[in-house]
């Protein structure tokens, strides 16, 4: 059985998403959570390029993917800035140790 | 005359944002308050002109990127500008002298501009860009008190959950692009008729999950009580009065492009609406902190809006969509006022005495003796939220209930009765606060409190007056809610 390249990419996207969501469930370290979010977004970026290719609009898909990378970098920067503050104020990056807000 | 004036509503706050920051850095920090207020007042001009001017162009294109102003966009613009202006006025004394005051106003103005843009976006991807930009500016505002551990924690929770939500939205967009080959909302709408339903239903599910985080659909709500209670009070008012509603409008817009499945979306909204109302009320009943209680009550009010939209989509009742739009507007007034009044108490009781803690319900004991105006406006907000006639909150809930009854469907009528009972249940946590302010002896916190500045009182009175006036003459708001209701229904192809 030969694998269609588009399907191969689709399988890659699904695997990356699976890795990302699994990581989100087990990770408690704030820096690692930022990394996991990056994995998820990279999966989406590939999915957008794939969607553009599959629908016959490769240019549209690629330009969107590039924009998502830029937008997501900003989110990552804000997240890391918060992580720095968390490390300074709490002395730890472990999310399970900093939660005080309940109910 | 063919003027394209509405993009200025977006451009003015966005352009003013870096200027305000620079002015605060280079000149005196006290200038930023006036400058921010001036920028927002300036953004009202295009908004007013849209309604009074002749032959205004309501769409605008740069190459392939388009903006348009329809009923929903104008509703969101009105809500954002109204509360934004009051919040900037209120924040003047509240944030005075804080470290990074200029950043606060810069981010607030940027958030206002992005939200108006979100309502006007015409293509699915630009729409996501506005949404993400609004989210980033709100993360920074939630974690504004970065030296306070609790607000850092709230900011982190909010950021992580929203970021996962936006991954879902993007996946939905990728699915739509893959299936239809287009991102323009109108083109997608006309293309979906001939396509297999399974891919689109999956895209719809991704949109519900992704935007659902921002709207705080139960069980995706866990960030909300933390973020809304830990942010500076003006930002709590913006988050609760406008940002979650912007999320709701975003969800409606995205789902309406897949409009062919509208009947099942109606059922979905009814289901989530019921869940949100019940859960929000039950959680709010247990709270002892004022702002946390108000945050949970936002969940139940989102439930009423979802119910109205659900009636509209499942049964074609325009009154339902119009009622939801009306409740959205009233919720902005009521919840905005409630958070600002709570903020005014926090300012007078704690901030001016250099105390850093959250406001408990019992701190308000006897507040009416010392702060008659703030206590009165807070009570008006709470009673309106609880749906007491003749205040604004009652009128919009009533319109939604009438839509349910007009359908003549037994299930929908049952839901109306359930919603009405929930309204009564909600009084069980609003009324004790009013009772605490008016009928108890003055507590220590109140006795040591300082005075509330004039700018805060003005903003409280402005909102309280609007609640009473709209409650007495609800048809005053028809110019805004009727086009919005129509736009919601026609977007879903009914």
Coordinates of C-alpha atoms in Angstrom, one line a residue, chain B:
Chain B
X1 CA -21.9 61.2 -0.2
X2 CA -20.2 57.9 0.1
X3 CA -18.1 58.0 3.2
X4 CA -16.3 55.1 4.8
X5 CA -16.1 56.2 8.3
X6 CA -16.7 53.2 10.5
X7 CA -13.0 51.9 10.4
X8 CA -12.1 54.9 12.4
X9 CA -13.8 53.4 15.4
X10 CA -11.1 50.7 15.2
X11 CA -8.2 52.9 14.1
X12 CA -8.6 55.7 16.8
X13 CA -8.2 53.5 19.9
X14 CA -5.5 51.3 18.3
X15 CA -3.6 54.4 17.1
X16 CA -3.9 56.1 20.5
X17 CA -2.6 53.1 22.4
X18 CA 1.1 53.5 21.6
X19 CA 0.8 57.3 21.8
X20 CA -0.6 57.0 25.3
X21 CA 2.2 54.8 26.3
X22 CA 4.8 57.2 24.9
X23 CA 3.2 60.2 26.5
X24 CA 3.3 58.4 29.9
X25 CA 6.9 57.5 29.4
X26 CA 8.2 60.8 28.0
X27 CA 6.0 63.3 29.8
X28 CA 4.0 63.3 33.0
X29 CA 2.2 60.0 33.8
X30 CA -0.9 62.0 34.9
X31 CA -1.4 63.0 31.2
X32 CA -2.2 59.5 30.1
X33 CA -5.6 59.5 31.8
X34 CA -6.9 62.5 30.0
X35 CA -5.4 61.4 26.7
X36 CA -7.0 57.9 27.0
X37 CA -10.4 59.4 27.8
X38 CA -10.0 61.9 24.9
X39 CA -9.1 59.1 22.4
X40 CA -12.2 57.1 23.4
X41 CA -14.5 60.2 23.2
X42 CA -13.0 60.7 19.7
X43 CA -14.0 57.1 18.7
X44 CA -17.6 57.9 19.5
X45 CA -17.7 60.3 16.6
X46 CA -17.7 57.7 13.8
X47 CA -20.1 55.6 15.8
X48 CA -22.6 58.4 16.1
X49 CA -22.2 59.4 12.5
X50 CA -23.1 55.9 11.3
X51 CA -26.5 56.3 12.8
X52 CA -27.1 60.0 12.0
X53 CA -25.2 60.4 8.8
X54 CA -26.6 59.8 5.3
X55 CA -25.4 57.1 2.9
X56 CA -22.5 55.7 5.1
X57 CA -20.5 53.0 3.4
X58 CA -20.6 50.0 5.8
X59 CA -17.9 47.9 4.2
X60 CA -14.3 48.6 3.6
X61 CA -11.6 46.6 1.6
X62 CA -7.8 46.7 1.5
X63 CA -6.8 44.3 -1.2
X64 CA -8.5 41.1 -0.1
X65 CA -8.9 42.0 3.6
X66 CA -12.4 43.3 4.3
X67 CA -14.2 44.9 7.2
X68 CA -17.9 45.4 7.4
X69 CA -20.3 46.8 9.9
X70 CA -23.6 45.1 10.4
X71 CA -26.0 44.9 13.3
X72 CA -23.8 42.6 15.4
X73 CA -20.7 44.7 14.8
X74 CA -22.5 47.9 15.9
X75 CA -23.8 46.2 19.0
X76 CA -20.3 45.1 20.0
X77 CA -18.9 48.5 19.2
X78 CA -21.6 50.2 21.3
X79 CA -21.0 47.9 24.3
X80 CA -17.3 48.2 24.1
X81 CA -17.1 52.0 23.7
X82 CA -19.7 52.7 26.3
X83 CA -18.1 50.5 29.0
X84 CA -14.6 51.4 27.9
X85 CA -15.3 55.1 28.3
X86 CA -16.7 54.7 31.8
X87 CA -13.9 52.4 32.8
X88 CA -11.2 54.8 31.7
X89 CA -13.0 57.6 33.7
X90 CA -13.2 55.3 36.7
X91 CA -9.6 54.1 36.5
X92 CA -8.3 57.7 36.7
X93 CA -8.2 57.8 40.5
X94 CA -8.2 54.0 40.9
X95 CA -4.9 53.4 39.0
X96 CA -3.3 56.8 39.9
X97 CA 0.3 56.3 41.0
X98 CA 0.4 52.5 40.2
X99 CA 3.7 51.3 38.6
X100 CA 3.1 51.0 34.9
X101 CA 0.0 53.2 34.8
X102 CA 0.7 54.1 31.2
X103 CA 0.9 50.5 30.2
X104 CA -2.6 49.9 31.7
X105 CA -4.2 52.6 29.5
X106 CA -2.3 51.5 26.4
X107 CA -3.4 47.9 26.8
X108 CA -6.9 48.9 27.6
X109 CA -7.2 51.1 24.5
X110 CA -5.7 48.4 22.4
X111 CA -8.1 45.8 23.8
X112 CA -11.1 48.1 23.0
X113 CA -9.8 48.6 19.4
X114 CA -9.3 44.9 18.8
X115 CA -12.7 44.1 20.1
X116 CA -14.5 46.5 17.8
X117 CA -12.3 45.1 15.0
X118 CA -13.4 41.5 15.9
X119 CA -17.0 42.5 15.4
X120 CA -16.2 43.9 11.9
X121 CA -14.0 41.2 10.5
X122 CA -15.3 39.6 7.3
X123 CA -13.0 36.8 6.8
X124 CA -12.4 33.9 9.1
X125 CA -8.7 34.2 9.5
X126 CA -8.6 38.0 10.1
X127 CA -11.3 37.3 12.6
X128 CA -9.0 34.9 14.5
X129 CA -6.2 37.6 14.3
X130 CA -8.5 40.2 16.1
X131 CA -9.5 37.6 18.6
X132 CA -6.0 36.6 19.4
X133 CA -4.8 40.2 19.7
X134 CA -7.7 40.9 22.1
X135 CA -6.7 37.9 24.1
X136 CA -3.1 38.9 24.4
X137 CA -3.9 42.4 25.6
X138 CA -6.3 40.9 28.2
X139 CA -3.7 38.4 29.5
X140 CA -1.4 41.4 30.3
X141 CA -4.2 43.3 32.0
X142 CA -5.3 40.3 34.2
X143 CA -1.8 39.8 35.4
X144 CA -1.4 43.6 35.9
X145 CA -0.6 43.4 39.6
X146 CA 2.5 41.2 38.9
X147 CA 3.8 41.5 42.5
X148 CA 0.5 39.9 43.8
X149 CA 0.9 36.1 43.6
X150 CA -2.9 35.4 43.2
X151 CA -3.2 37.7 40.1
X152 CA -0.1 36.1 38.5
X153 CA -1.7 32.7 39.0
X154 CA -4.9 33.9 37.5
X155 CA -3.0 35.3 34.5
X156 CA -1.2 32.0 33.9
X157 CA -4.4 30.0 34.1
X158 CA -6.1 32.3 31.8
X159 CA -3.3 32.4 29.3
X160 CA -2.8 28.6 29.1
X161 CA -6.5 27.8 28.8
X162 CA -7.1 30.6 26.2
X163 CA -4.1 29.5 24.2
X164 CA -5.4 25.9 24.0
X165 CA -8.8 27.4 23.0
X166 CA -7.2 29.3 20.1
X167 CA -5.5 26.1 18.9
X168 CA -9.0 24.6 18.5
X169 CA -10.2 27.7 16.7
X170 CA -7.3 27.4 14.2
X171 CA -8.0 23.7 13.7
X172 CA -11.6 24.6 12.9
X173 CA -10.4 27.2 10.4
X174 CA -8.0 24.7 8.8
X175 CA -10.9 22.3 8.4
X176 CA -13.1 24.9 6.8
X177 CA -10.3 26.0 4.5
X178 CA -9.6 22.4 3.5
X179 CA -13.2 21.8 2.7
X180 CA -14.3 25.0 1.0
X181 CA -11.0 26.5 -0.3
X182 CA -12.0 29.9 1.0
X183 CA -12.0 32.0 4.1
X184 CA -14.5 34.7 3.2
X185 CA -17.5 34.2 5.5
X186 CA -20.0 34.8 2.7
X187 CA -18.2 32.5 0.3
X188 CA -18.0 29.8 2.9
X189 CA -21.7 30.2 3.6
X190 CA -22.7 29.7 0.0
X191 CA -20.2 26.8 -0.5
X192 CA -21.3 24.8 2.5
X193 CA -24.6 23.8 0.9
X194 CA -23.0 21.2 -1.4
X195 CA -20.4 19.7 0.9
X196 CA -20.4 16.6 3.1
X197 CA -21.6 17.5 6.6
X198 CA -19.1 15.5 8.7
X199 CA -16.1 17.8 8.2
X200 CA -18.1 20.9 8.8
X201 CA -19.7 19.5 11.9
X202 CA -16.2 18.7 13.3
X203 CA -15.1 22.3 12.4
X204 CA -18.2 23.5 14.3
X205 CA -17.3 21.4 17.3
X206 CA -13.8 22.9 17.3
X207 CA -15.3 26.4 17.1
X208 CA -17.6 25.7 20.1
X209 CA -14.7 24.4 22.2
X210 CA -12.2 27.1 21.1
X211 CA -14.5 30.1 21.5
X212 CA -16.3 28.3 24.4
X213 CA -13.1 28.9 26.5
X214 CA -13.5 32.7 26.1
X215 CA -17.3 32.6 26.6
X216 CA -16.8 30.5 29.7
X217 CA -19.2 27.7 28.7
X218 CA -19.4 25.3 31.6
X219 CA -17.1 23.1 31.8
X220 CA -14.6 25.4 30.0
X221 CA -15.0 28.2 32.6
X222 CA -12.4 27.4 35.2
X223 CA -10.2 30.4 34.4
X224 CA -13.1 32.9 34.7
X225 CA -13.6 33.3 38.4
X226 CA -9.8 33.7 39.1
X227 CA -9.2 36.1 36.3
X228 CA -12.3 38.3 36.9
X229 CA -11.6 38.5 40.6
X230 CA -7.9 39.1 40.5
X231 CA -7.7 41.7 37.8
X232 CA -7.8 45.5 38.6
X233 CA -11.5 46.3 39.1
X234 CA -11.8 48.4 35.9
X235 CA -10.5 45.4 34.0
X236 CA -12.9 43.0 35.8
X237 CA -15.7 45.2 34.5
X238 CA -14.3 45.1 31.0
X239 CA -13.7 41.3 31.1
X240 CA -17.1 40.5 32.5
X241 CA -19.1 43.2 30.7
X242 CA -17.5 43.0 27.2
X243 CA -14.8 40.4 26.7
X244 CA -16.9 37.3 27.3
X245 CA -19.6 38.8 25.2
X246 CA -17.1 39.4 22.4
X247 CA -16.3 35.7 22.7
X248 CA -20.0 34.9 22.4
X249 CA -20.3 37.1 19.3
X250 CA -17.2 35.5 17.9
X251 CA -18.6 32.1 18.4
X252 CA -21.9 33.0 16.7
X253 CA -20.1 34.6 13.7
X254 CA -17.9 31.5 13.2
X255 CA -20.7 29.1 13.6
X256 CA -23.0 31.1 11.3
X257 CA -20.7 30.5 8.4
X258 CA -21.5 26.8 8.8
X259 CA -25.2 28.0 8.9
X260 CA -26.6 25.0 7.2
X261 CA -26.7 23.1 10.5
X262 CA -28.5 25.8 12.4
X263 CA -31.2 23.8 14.0
X264 CA -28.7 21.6 15.9
X265 CA -26.7 24.7 16.9
X266 CA -29.9 26.0 18.5
X267 CA -30.3 22.9 20.6
X268 CA -26.6 23.1 21.6
X269 CA -27.0 26.7 22.8
X270 CA -30.1 25.8 24.8
X271 CA -28.1 23.0 26.4
X272 CA -25.1 25.1 27.3
X273 CA -27.4 27.9 28.4
X274 CA -29.2 25.8 30.9
X275 CA -26.0 24.3 32.3
X276 CA -24.3 27.8 32.6
X277 CA -27.3 29.3 34.4
X278 CA -27.6 26.5 37.0
X279 CA -23.9 26.0 37.6
X280 CA -23.1 29.8 37.7
X281 CA -25.9 30.3 40.3
X282 CA -25.0 27.4 42.5
X283 CA -21.3 28.4 42.6
X284 CA -22.1 32.0 43.2
X285 CA -24.2 31.1 46.2
X286 CA -21.2 29.7 48.0
X287 CA -18.9 32.7 47.5
X288 CA -17.9 35.0 50.3
X289 CA -15.8 37.3 48.1
X290 CA -17.8 40.0 46.3
X291 CA -15.8 40.0 43.0
X292 CA -15.7 36.2 42.9
X293 CA -19.5 36.0 43.4
X294 CA -20.0 38.6 40.6
X295 CA -17.7 36.5 38.3
X296 CA -19.8 33.4 38.8
X297 CA -22.9 35.3 38.2
X298 CA -21.5 36.2 34.8
X299 CA -21.7 32.5 34.0
X300 CA -25.4 32.5 34.6
X301 CA -26.0 35.6 32.6
X302 CA -24.1 34.2 29.6
X303 CA -26.6 31.3 30.1
X304 CA -29.6 33.7 29.5
X305 CA -28.0 35.1 26.3
X306 CA -27.4 31.6 25.0
X307 CA -31.0 30.7 25.8
X308 CA -32.3 33.6 23.8
X309 CA -30.1 32.7 20.8
X310 CA -31.1 29.1 21.2
X311 CA -34.8 30.1 21.0
X312 CA -34.1 32.1 18.0
X313 CA -32.2 29.4 16.1
X314 CA -34.3 26.4 17.1
X315 CA -37.6 28.0 16.6
X316 CA -37.0 31.1 14.4
X317 CA -38.1 33.5 17.1
X318 CA -36.5 36.9 16.2
X319 CA -37.5 38.2 19.7
X320 CA -35.1 35.6 21.1
X321 CA -32.1 36.9 19.2
X322 CA -33.2 40.5 19.9
X323 CA -33.6 39.7 23.6
X324 CA -30.2 38.1 23.7
X325 CA -28.7 41.3 22.1
X326 CA -30.6 43.4 24.6
X327 CA -29.5 41.3 27.5
X328 CA -25.9 41.5 26.3
X329 CA -26.1 45.3 26.4
X330 CA -27.8 45.3 29.8
X331 CA -25.4 42.9 31.2
X332 CA -22.6 45.2 30.2
X333 CA -24.3 48.0 32.2
X334 CA -25.2 45.9 35.2
X335 CA -22.0 43.9 35.6
X336 CA -19.9 46.8 34.7
X337 CA -21.5 48.9 37.4
X338 CA -21.4 46.0 39.9
X339 CA -17.6 45.5 39.4
X340 CA -16.9 49.2 39.4
X341 CA -18.9 49.7 42.6
X342 CA -17.0 46.8 44.2
X343 CA -13.8 48.5 43.0
X344 CA -14.8 51.8 44.5
X345 CA -15.3 50.1 47.9
X346 CA -12.0 48.3 47.5
X347 CA -10.3 51.6 46.7
X348 CA -11.9 53.5 49.7
X349 CA -11.5 50.7 52.2
X350 CA -8.2 49.0 51.3
X351 CA -6.1 50.7 48.6
X352 CA -6.1 54.1 50.4
X353 CA -5.2 52.4 53.7
X354 CA -2.4 50.5 52.0
X355 CA -4.1 47.1 52.6
X356 CA -3.9 44.5 49.9
X357 CA -6.7 42.0 50.1
X358 CA -10.0 41.0 48.5
X359 CA -13.4 42.4 49.4
X360 CA -15.5 40.1 51.4
X361 CA -19.3 40.4 51.6
X362 CA -19.1 41.0 55.4
X363 CA -16.7 44.0 54.9
X364 CA -19.6 45.9 53.4
X365 CA -21.7 45.8 56.7
X366 CA -23.4 49.2 57.1
X367 CA -21.8 50.7 54.0
X368 CA -24.9 52.7 53.2
X369 CA -24.4 55.0 56.2
X370 CA -21.0 56.2 55.1
X371 CA -21.2 55.7 51.3
X372 CA -24.8 56.3 50.4
X373 CA -24.2 56.9 46.7
X374 CA -21.9 53.9 46.1
X375 CA -24.2 51.6 48.2
X376 CA -27.2 52.8 46.2
X377 CA -25.6 52.3 42.8
X378 CA -24.2 48.9 43.9
X379 CA -27.7 47.8 45.0
X380 CA -29.3 49.0 41.7
X381 CA -26.7 46.9 39.8
X382 CA -27.3 43.8 42.0
X383 CA -31.1 44.0 41.9
X384 CA -31.0 44.6 38.1
X385 CA -28.8 41.5 37.8
X386 CA -31.3 39.6 39.9
X387 CA -34.0 40.6 37.4
X388 CA -36.2 42.9 39.6
X389 CA -38.7 45.0 37.7
X390 CA -38.6 47.8 36.6
X391 CA -34.8 47.7 36.1
X392 CA -33.0 46.9 32.9
X393 CA -32.1 43.3 33.7
X394 CA -35.8 42.4 34.0
X395 CA -36.7 43.8 30.7
X396 CA -34.2 41.8 28.7
X397 CA -34.8 38.6 30.5
X398 CA -38.6 39.2 30.0
X399 CA -38.0 39.6 26.2
X400 CA -36.1 36.3 26.1
X401 CA -38.8 34.5 28.1
X402 CA -41.6 35.9 25.9
X403 CA -39.7 34.5 22.9
X404 CA -39.7 31.1 24.5
X405 CA -43.4 31.2 25.3
X406 CA -44.3 32.4 21.8
X407 CA -42.7 29.2 20.3
X408 CA -45.6 27.2 21.8
X409 CA -43.2 24.3 22.2
X410 CA -43.6 22.4 25.5
X411 CA -39.9 21.9 26.0
X412 CA -39.0 25.5 25.3
X413 CA -41.6 26.7 27.7
X414 CA -40.2 24.4 30.4
X415 CA -36.8 26.0 29.8
X416 CA -38.4 29.4 30.3
X417 CA -39.8 28.3 33.6
X418 CA -36.4 26.9 34.6
X419 CA -34.7 30.1 33.7
X420 CA -37.2 32.2 35.7
X421 CA -36.6 29.9 38.7
X422 CA -32.9 30.5 38.3
X423 CA -33.5 34.2 38.3
X424 CA -35.2 33.8 41.7
X425 CA -32.3 31.6 42.9
X426 CA -29.9 34.3 41.9
X427 CA -31.6 36.8 44.2
X428 CA -30.5 34.5 47.1
X429 CA -26.9 35.8 46.7
X430 CA -27.7 39.3 45.5
X431 CA -30.1 40.2 48.2
X432 CA -27.8 39.4 51.2
X433 CA -25.3 41.9 49.9
X434 CA -27.9 44.6 49.7
X435 CA -29.1 43.6 53.1
X436 CA -25.5 43.8 54.5
X437 CA -25.1 47.3 53.2
X438 CA -28.4 48.7 54.4
X439 CA -29.4 46.8 57.5
X440 CA -26.3 45.9 59.4
X441 CA -24.2 47.9 61.9
X442 CA -21.1 49.6 60.5
X443 CA -18.2 47.2 60.5
X444 CA -14.5 48.1 61.2
X445 CA -13.5 48.1 57.5
X446 CA -16.2 50.7 56.6
X447 CA -15.4 52.8 59.6
X448 CA -11.7 53.1 58.7
X449 CA -12.6 53.7 55.0
X450 CA -11.5 56.9 53.1
X451 CA -13.7 58.9 50.8
X452 CA -14.6 57.8 47.2
X453 CA -13.3 60.3 44.6
X454 CA -15.6 62.3 42.4
X455 CA -14.6 60.6 39.1
X456 CA -15.5 57.2 40.4
X457 CA -18.9 58.5 41.7
X458 CA -19.6 60.1 38.3
X459 CA -19.0 56.8 36.5
X460 CA -21.1 54.9 38.9
X461 CA -24.0 57.3 38.6
X462 CA -23.8 57.3 34.8
X463 CA -24.2 53.5 34.7
X464 CA -26.9 53.4 37.4
X465 CA -29.0 56.1 35.6
X466 CA -28.8 54.1 32.3
X467 CA -30.0 51.0 34.1
X468 CA -33.0 52.8 35.5
X469 CA -33.8 54.7 32.3
X470 CA -33.6 51.6 30.1
X471 CA -35.6 49.7 32.6
X472 CA -38.4 52.2 32.4
X473 CA -38.3 52.7 28.7
X474 CA -36.8 49.5 27.2
X475 CA -37.8 50.4 23.6
X476 CA -35.1 53.1 23.8
X477 CA -32.6 50.5 22.8
X478 CA -34.5 49.1 19.8
X479 CA -32.3 51.0 17.4
X480 CA -29.4 48.9 18.5
X481 CA -30.9 45.5 19.4
X482 CA -33.3 45.1 16.5
X483 CA -30.6 45.2 13.7
X484 CA -28.5 42.9 15.9
X485 CA -31.2 40.4 16.3
X486 CA -31.9 40.4 12.6
X487 CA -28.2 40.1 11.8
X488 CA -27.9 37.0 14.0
X489 CA -30.9 35.3 12.4
X490 CA -29.9 36.2 8.8
X491 CA -26.3 35.1 9.4
X492 CA -27.7 31.7 10.3
X493 CA -29.9 31.8 7.2
X494 CA -33.3 32.1 8.7

